[in-house]
RNA sequence: AGGCGCGUAGCUCAGCUGGUUAGAGCACCACGUUGACAUCGUGGGGGUCAGCGGUUCAAAUCCGCUCGUGCCUACCA
């Protein structure tokens, strides 16, 4: 040997410096193109392509926290595993940078509002923020070690994505799935746009007082038995003048006899300047859905307070009285104190009422219609982007019909492999509860334009042709006269598409679906080349709260466009929580900057924390857990350094190895753990995989095997050259396997150690550990050590008995306050003849690990006996007299 | 109001296709440092597995009910 062990230990840096190592590998991997997708590779040609679809984050977020780092890491563990498993991996990063989230962000950052800035200026600002945000993200993703092929990055404002969204639109037009309807729709008065059902969330429970309001019976319709008034209860008194009917249950005796009864709508007789006119009157209608027990049994139907109103308005063909404008202002010129008051702005000095409601209550009170107010707890429906209570407006919108697809979409959900399985429930519930077709129109600026012009003569829509995409009708005139009437007078559709219209296409964008029918051989930049082979993708990874949006919409799109699933599997991740268990969020400010954690503890340590969450479960951020990751790195560094003390300068195979029981036992444990990790990864259970590898590494490898073999490398060892060779073989293969098992989670340190320690020993070494073969092969056989049945070998080797024997000596040492380094004169064993025979093969390793000179079998008194766990044997130790210090 | 998840050591969590004495990490206590590692090692204390009832030879694990907690969906006149 050219180097003594001590020299080698000195040659290695004593400490692992992640600040040096991690940036170095980020750069080197990039130079080596380790993560680039290669459609021509052997794996790709063998049909082993694996594409992954991860969320394109809103660049407007620009506030990545450790929760984001967590979920992207979790997806990436699986990606690295698949790559080592021999798949040609396609892993792009996307950015969602159009639509309301970006607009809201820009509005808040620059304190501007739609309508007070030109469309073009607004879009400029959005683009700027988009570019800045994407750069921030990319830096973090790179420093976190995400093995993205950055050439394949997409963003939802790029022409490529716009083209996909527009082609999707046209394809759905062609398939008869799109309709333009003037319908009541969900509406956000703050954002001044329509919304889809998925954009609405339930607000917190709060006091929304119930107002009892008197509706006088129209004298012209009153009969001898009719009451003087109908009394309704409402949480929305500001909508009283939009009332179009009062409803009661058909069997309600109080009203049932009076089918022709009409009521006067309060306040509708008022005119400005104190003038009076006649009341608007509304009919009494009968509807099964009215609960006779609720209040007086009369329900106010107005246009429109909620979906119930819409249903009754449709069914009973009621008139329409709209009194709220698109900006949420009351349109009641006859009631000046109410007119112009806003429904989405809190009234000054009122904790409960908005401006409009306060003014309406005052008016009703003043004119004697308000009979009482009582507290009432309920929750409002809010726009999830801005938390404004949602209203209902009537406007022409583009809808994708989905309500008739519940059954096939449920079937798609059952066809998909869910990890974890129970998350399918969320999807099913959402689909079963769909109540609206998908409204894809948004009255906003910054989004994908509809490829549509309307004819001013006949009002019919004219669609762009697919080969004209992408197109912005606001910038480009319709290339032809109206196809319906021949008029040349056309106007563009001013609305833009729902942002989900684009992000539901991510598997399509990655595959460049819109280019599939291009002429072959067409020159295109790499990110625009058609890739049908990656559709459907292997897996979608996402968090559970967007099952109803991103997952649902993507499944629907794939069903409609390609009559297939968009991916084979879906892996659902949980949330990153703060120390108290609350979801990390920008708004709450309870988040930790991932950059700081990476700097302080390393990206590997942060990833290790992320690997602690079992699949689908939330994970608290505890700095202690990241520290645990750092400790694992240190341990890996030191143990590999230790192995290299005895491997450096060694040429394998020059001596025929004769493995001891310990060698055979640890080899079986290595193989067993490798198989466990493999099985876990196959089911996306990255946390189980890490636990299997970590427990092998720490408990079996470091705490025991390395201790057991130390004696073999000492001067005058009792072990033969063949046994020393076996220890070396085991050290090499064991270290190599442990590094590979941990490589998906700890990409940096495993690469560094592979390059420093292992690479030189391999015959045909891969350039990087991340393209090395996973230690378990296709046939689910561990390649290392060639063990056919690790479990059997493990039992036969007596590994657990050996650990118990070693442990008993350690217990004895502790009890007698004898340090682990001090040699023992003898180990005494109290055992039956059978037991003694059983452990015979373990004795050399046991004594070596115990630093004991000899074994004495007896049960002599006067010794401190200790049980050997799991056996009926006992152990005692005798220490050599301490040499007097000179 | 329905559905789903969770409730296990002081803390964070595994285990939960039923089967030796219920585990890990952190924290705590004691001991131990010239041969990989004090960013450490060894040993130890600590749990009536939320509660109640049932199935079973056997329940943290299966079933029912209750309580607490989180989320999803709904209601929200």
PDB file of C-alpha atoms in Angstrom, chain A residues 454-455 457-462 478 480-490:
ATOM      1  CA  UNK A 454     -67.522  38.646 -33.833  1.00  0.00           C
ATOM      2  CA  UNK A 455     -69.360  39.912 -36.863  1.00  0.00           C
ATOM      3  CA  UNK A 457     -73.540  42.579 -38.906  1.00  0.00           C
ATOM      4  CA  UNK A 458     -74.807  39.142 -37.890  1.00  0.00           C
ATOM      5  CA  UNK A 459     -73.147  38.833 -34.434  1.00  0.00           C
ATOM      6  CA  UNK A 460     -71.857  35.348 -35.247  1.00  0.00           C
ATOM      7  CA  UNK A 461     -68.405  34.291 -34.023  1.00  0.00           C
ATOM      8  CA  UNK A 462     -65.603  33.745 -36.541  1.00  0.00           C
ATOM      9  CA  UNK A 478     -59.760  38.812 -38.842  1.00  0.00           C
ATOM     10  CA  UNK A 480     -61.288  36.975 -43.830  1.00  0.00           C
ATOM     11  CA  UNK A 481     -64.805  38.347 -44.014  1.00  0.00           C
ATOM     12  CA  UNK A 482     -67.533  36.876 -41.863  1.00  0.00           C
ATOM     13  CA  UNK A 483     -68.066  33.276 -42.894  1.00  0.00           C
ATOM     14  CA  UNK A 484     -71.739  33.548 -42.004  1.00  0.00           C
ATOM     15  CA  UNK A 485     -72.826  36.711 -43.812  1.00  0.00           C
ATOM     16  CA  UNK A 486     -69.760  37.935 -45.672  1.00  0.00           C
ATOM     17  CA  UNK A 487     -69.521  41.217 -43.792  1.00  0.00           C
ATOM     18  CA  UNK A 488     -66.032  42.658 -43.393  1.00  0.00           C
ATOM     19  CA  UNK A 489     -67.041  44.461 -40.212  1.00  0.00           C
ATOM     20  CA  UNK A 490     -65.709  42.274 -37.396  1.00  0.00           C
TER      21      UNK A 490
END
